[in-house]
């Protein structure tokens, strides 16, 4: 597939436009709005068999050429050289254990308040 992103964008934009259109249609009233949406869905369903795509054909017309035999441009890897993935640069970090006597101690009474009403 060479245009997955484009198709996904168009389908997503169509869904958003359909939601906006449906919202505006339902503003005329619930019952007539749903009736209009139903008729629009029925009419578009009857128009789908008339759709013709080159290389695929349609319900009533055959395909014009066989596009499935040609390799997709994204799959032509002979021309492109893929470099091997290199591990990211790493650095050594030395952690030293803390002496419990040096650890900071906090009295629960000194702990900061989590109550937003008492915030400064």
PDB file of C-alpha atoms in Angstrom:
ATOM      1  CA  UNK A   1       0.000   0.000   0.000  1.00  0.00           C
ATOM      2  CA  UNK A   2       1.475   3.312  -1.027  1.00  0.00           C
ATOM      3  CA  UNK A   3      -1.137   5.831   0.132  1.00  0.00           C
ATOM      4  CA  UNK A   4      -2.271   4.510   3.503  1.00  0.00           C
ATOM      5  CA  UNK A   5      -1.729   7.839   5.261  1.00  0.00           C
ATOM      6  CA  UNK A   6      -3.580   9.820   2.612  1.00  0.00           C
ATOM      7  CA  UNK A   7      -6.530   7.461   2.627  1.00  0.00           C
ATOM      8  CA  UNK A   8      -6.659   7.489   6.427  1.00  0.00           C
ATOM      9  CA  UNK A   9      -6.627  11.295   6.413  1.00  0.00           C
ATOM     10  CA  UNK A  10      -9.428  11.535   3.865  1.00  0.00           C
ATOM     11  CA  UNK A  11     -11.555   8.969   5.697  1.00  0.00           C
ATOM     12  CA  UNK A  12     -10.978  10.732   9.008  1.00  0.00           C
ATOM     13  CA  UNK A  13     -11.832  14.138   7.531  1.00  0.00           C
ATOM     14  CA  UNK A  14     -14.955  12.636   5.948  1.00  0.00           C
ATOM     15  CA  UNK A  15     -16.058  11.328   9.316  1.00  0.00           C
ATOM     16  CA  UNK A  16     -15.595  14.752  10.892  1.00  0.00           C
ATOM     17  CA  UNK A  17     -17.503  16.442   8.058  1.00  0.00           C
ATOM     18  CA  UNK A  18     -20.268  13.852   8.376  1.00  0.00           C
ATOM     19  CA  UNK A  19     -20.550  14.506  12.097  1.00  0.00           C
ATOM     20  CA  UNK A  20     -20.818  18.252  11.494  1.00  0.00           C
ATOM     21  CA  UNK A  21     -23.374  17.746   8.724  1.00  0.00           C
ATOM     22  CA  UNK A  22     -25.404  15.389  10.889  1.00  0.00           C
ATOM     23  CA  UNK A  23     -25.356  17.920  13.715  1.00  0.00           C
ATOM     24  CA  UNK A  24     -26.657  20.677  11.444  1.00  0.00           C
ATOM     25  CA  UNK A  25     -29.313  18.394   9.933  1.00  0.00           C
ATOM     26  CA  UNK A  26     -30.584  17.409  13.386  1.00  0.00           C
ATOM     27  CA  UNK A  27     -31.067  21.087  14.256  1.00  0.00           C
ATOM     28  CA  UNK A  28     -34.152  21.178  12.012  1.00  0.00           C
ATOM     29  CA  UNK A  29     -35.778  18.724  14.392  1.00  0.00           C
ATOM     30  CA  UNK A  30     -35.174  15.205  15.585  1.00  0.00           C
ATOM     31  CA  UNK A  31     -37.785  13.386  13.512  1.00  0.00           C
ATOM     32  CA  UNK A  32     -37.237  15.196  10.178  1.00  0.00           C
ATOM     33  CA  UNK A  33     -33.470  15.184  10.772  1.00  0.00           C
ATOM     34  CA  UNK A  34     -33.297  11.415  11.167  1.00  0.00           C
ATOM     35  CA  UNK A  35     -35.621  10.991   8.180  1.00  0.00           C
ATOM     36  CA  UNK A  36     -33.287  13.111   6.033  1.00  0.00           C
ATOM     37  CA  UNK A  37     -30.201  11.226   7.289  1.00  0.00           C
ATOM     38  CA  UNK A  38     -31.911   7.936   6.429  1.00  0.00           C
ATOM     39  CA  UNK A  39     -32.729   9.088   2.889  1.00  0.00           C
ATOM     40  CA  UNK A  40     -29.170  10.351   2.371  1.00  0.00           C
ATOM     41  CA  UNK A  41     -27.757   6.983   3.501  1.00  0.00           C
ATOM     42  CA  UNK A  42     -30.147   5.117   1.196  1.00  0.00           C
ATOM     43  CA  UNK A  43     -29.330   7.274  -1.830  1.00  0.00           C
ATOM     44  CA  UNK A  44     -25.571   6.963  -1.261  1.00  0.00           C
ATOM     45  CA  UNK A  45     -25.927   3.174  -0.903  1.00  0.00           C
ATOM     46  CA  UNK A  46     -27.667   3.007  -4.296  1.00  0.00           C
ATOM     47  CA  UNK A  47     -24.876   5.101  -5.881  1.00  0.00           C
ATOM     48  CA  UNK A  48     -22.013   2.882  -4.657  1.00  0.00           C
ATOM     49  CA  UNK A  49     -22.443   0.193  -7.381  1.00  0.00           C
ATOM     50  CA  UNK A  50     -21.831   2.888 -10.008  1.00  0.00           C
ATOM     51  CA  UNK A  51     -18.368   3.612  -8.558  1.00  0.00           C
ATOM     52  CA  UNK A  52     -15.561   2.578 -10.929  1.00  0.00           C
ATOM     53  CA  UNK A  53     -11.866   2.415  -9.991  1.00  0.00           C
ATOM     54  CA  UNK A  54      -9.100   1.984 -12.597  1.00  0.00           C
ATOM     55  CA  UNK A  55      -7.376  -1.362 -12.236  1.00  0.00           C
ATOM     56  CA  UNK A  56     -10.138  -2.674 -10.004  1.00  0.00           C
ATOM     57  CA  UNK A  57     -13.286  -2.150 -12.025  1.00  0.00           C
ATOM     58  CA  UNK A  58     -16.795  -1.950 -10.649  1.00  0.00           C
ATOM     59  CA  UNK A  59     -19.926  -3.992 -10.286  1.00  0.00           C
ATOM     60  CA  UNK A  60     -20.892  -3.448 -13.932  1.00  0.00           C
ATOM     61  CA  UNK A  61     -17.554  -2.791 -15.725  1.00  0.00           C
ATOM     62  CA  UNK A  62     -14.395  -4.898 -15.856  1.00  0.00           C
ATOM     63  CA  UNK A  63     -10.963  -3.670 -14.851  1.00  0.00           C
ATOM     64  CA  UNK A  64      -8.895  -1.971 -17.543  1.00  0.00           C
ATOM     65  CA  UNK A  65      -5.414  -3.149 -16.598  1.00  0.00           C
ATOM     66  CA  UNK A  66      -3.925  -5.487 -14.065  1.00  0.00           C
ATOM     67  CA  UNK A  67      -2.177  -3.334 -11.484  1.00  0.00           C
ATOM     68  CA  UNK A  68      -1.554  -6.166  -9.025  1.00  0.00           C
ATOM     69  CA  UNK A  69       1.466  -7.510 -10.986  1.00  0.00           C
ATOM     70  CA  UNK A  70       3.519  -4.311 -10.727  1.00  0.00           C
ATOM     71  CA  UNK A  71       5.475  -3.983  -7.491  1.00  0.00           C
ATOM     72  CA  UNK A  72       4.513  -1.194  -5.180  1.00  0.00           C
ATOM     73  CA  UNK A  73       7.069   1.654  -5.144  1.00  0.00           C
ATOM     74  CA  UNK A  74       7.574   1.270  -1.405  1.00  0.00           C
ATOM     75  CA  UNK A  75       8.592  -2.378  -1.829  1.00  0.00           C
ATOM     76  CA  UNK A  76      11.414  -1.681  -4.296  1.00  0.00           C
ATOM     77  CA  UNK A  77      14.305  -2.120  -1.856  1.00  0.00           C
ATOM     78  CA  UNK A  78      17.057  -2.928  -4.391  1.00  0.00           C
ATOM     79  CA  UNK A  79      17.661   0.749  -5.093  1.00  0.00           C
ATOM     80  CA  UNK A  80      17.721   1.787  -1.457  1.00  0.00           C
ATOM     81  CA  UNK A  81      20.413   0.643   0.914  1.00  0.00           C
ATOM     82  CA  UNK A  82      19.223   0.180   4.422  1.00  0.00           C
ATOM     83  CA  UNK A  83      21.898   0.862   6.995  1.00  0.00           C
ATOM     84  CA  UNK A  84      22.113  -1.452   9.928  1.00  0.00           C
ATOM     85  CA  UNK A  85      20.713  -0.016  13.091  1.00  0.00           C
ATOM     86  CA  UNK A  86      23.455   1.121  15.416  1.00  0.00           C
ATOM     87  CA  UNK A  87      22.930   0.966  19.159  1.00  0.00           C
ATOM     88  CA  UNK A  88      22.553   4.357  20.793  1.00  0.00           C
ATOM     89  CA  UNK A  89      25.564   5.832  22.498  1.00  0.00           C
ATOM     90  CA  UNK A  90      25.770   4.691  26.090  1.00  0.00           C
ATOM     91  CA  UNK A  91      27.649   6.095  29.006  1.00  0.00           C
ATOM     92  CA  UNK A  92      28.553   4.540  32.281  1.00  0.00           C
ATOM     93  CA  UNK A  93      26.910   5.967  35.362  1.00  0.00           C
ATOM     94  CA  UNK A  94      28.207   5.023  38.745  1.00  0.00           C
ATOM     95  CA  UNK A  95      25.729   4.923  41.583  1.00  0.00           C
ATOM     96  CA  UNK A  96      27.005   4.927  45.114  1.00  0.00           C
ATOM     97  CA  UNK A  97      24.850   3.659  47.955  1.00  0.00           C
ATOM     98  CA  UNK A  98      23.787   6.254  50.475  1.00  0.00           C
ATOM     99  CA  UNK A  99      24.603   5.862  54.136  1.00  0.00           C
ATOM    100  CA  UNK A 100      21.295   5.760  56.089  1.00  0.00           C
ATOM    101  CA  UNK A 101      22.778   8.143  58.628  1.00  0.00           C
ATOM    102  CA  UNK A 102      23.275  10.748  55.888  1.00  0.00           C
ATOM    103  CA  UNK A 103      19.767  10.349  54.451  1.00  0.00           C
ATOM    104  CA  UNK A 104      17.552  13.361  54.986  1.00  0.00           C
ATOM    105  CA  UNK A 105      14.837  12.737  57.512  1.00  0.00           C
ATOM    106  CA  UNK A 106      11.471  14.402  57.506  1.00  0.00           C
ATOM    107  CA  UNK A 107       8.962  14.590  60.261  1.00  0.00           C
ATOM    108  CA  UNK A 108       5.395  13.894  58.935  1.00  0.00           C
ATOM    109  CA  UNK A 109       4.314  17.174  60.493  1.00  0.00           C
ATOM    110  CA  UNK A 110       6.860  18.970  58.276  1.00  0.00           C
ATOM    111  CA  UNK A 111       5.619  17.275  55.093  1.00  0.00           C
ATOM    112  CA  UNK A 112       4.070  19.599  52.527  1.00  0.00           C
ATOM    113  CA  UNK A 113       0.295  19.696  52.518  1.00  0.00           C
ATOM    114  CA  UNK A 114      -1.575  18.143  49.584  1.00  0.00           C
ATOM    115  CA  UNK A 115      -4.782  20.014  50.386  1.00  0.00           C
ATOM    116  CA  UNK A 116      -5.356  22.737  47.725  1.00  0.00           C
ATOM    117  CA  UNK A 117      -7.257  24.867  50.223  1.00  0.00           C
ATOM    118  CA  UNK A 118      -4.139  25.200  52.361  1.00  0.00           C
ATOM    119  CA  UNK A 119      -1.867  26.024  49.425  1.00  0.00           C
ATOM    120  CA  UNK A 120      -0.008  29.346  49.739  1.00  0.00           C
TER     121      UNK A 120
END
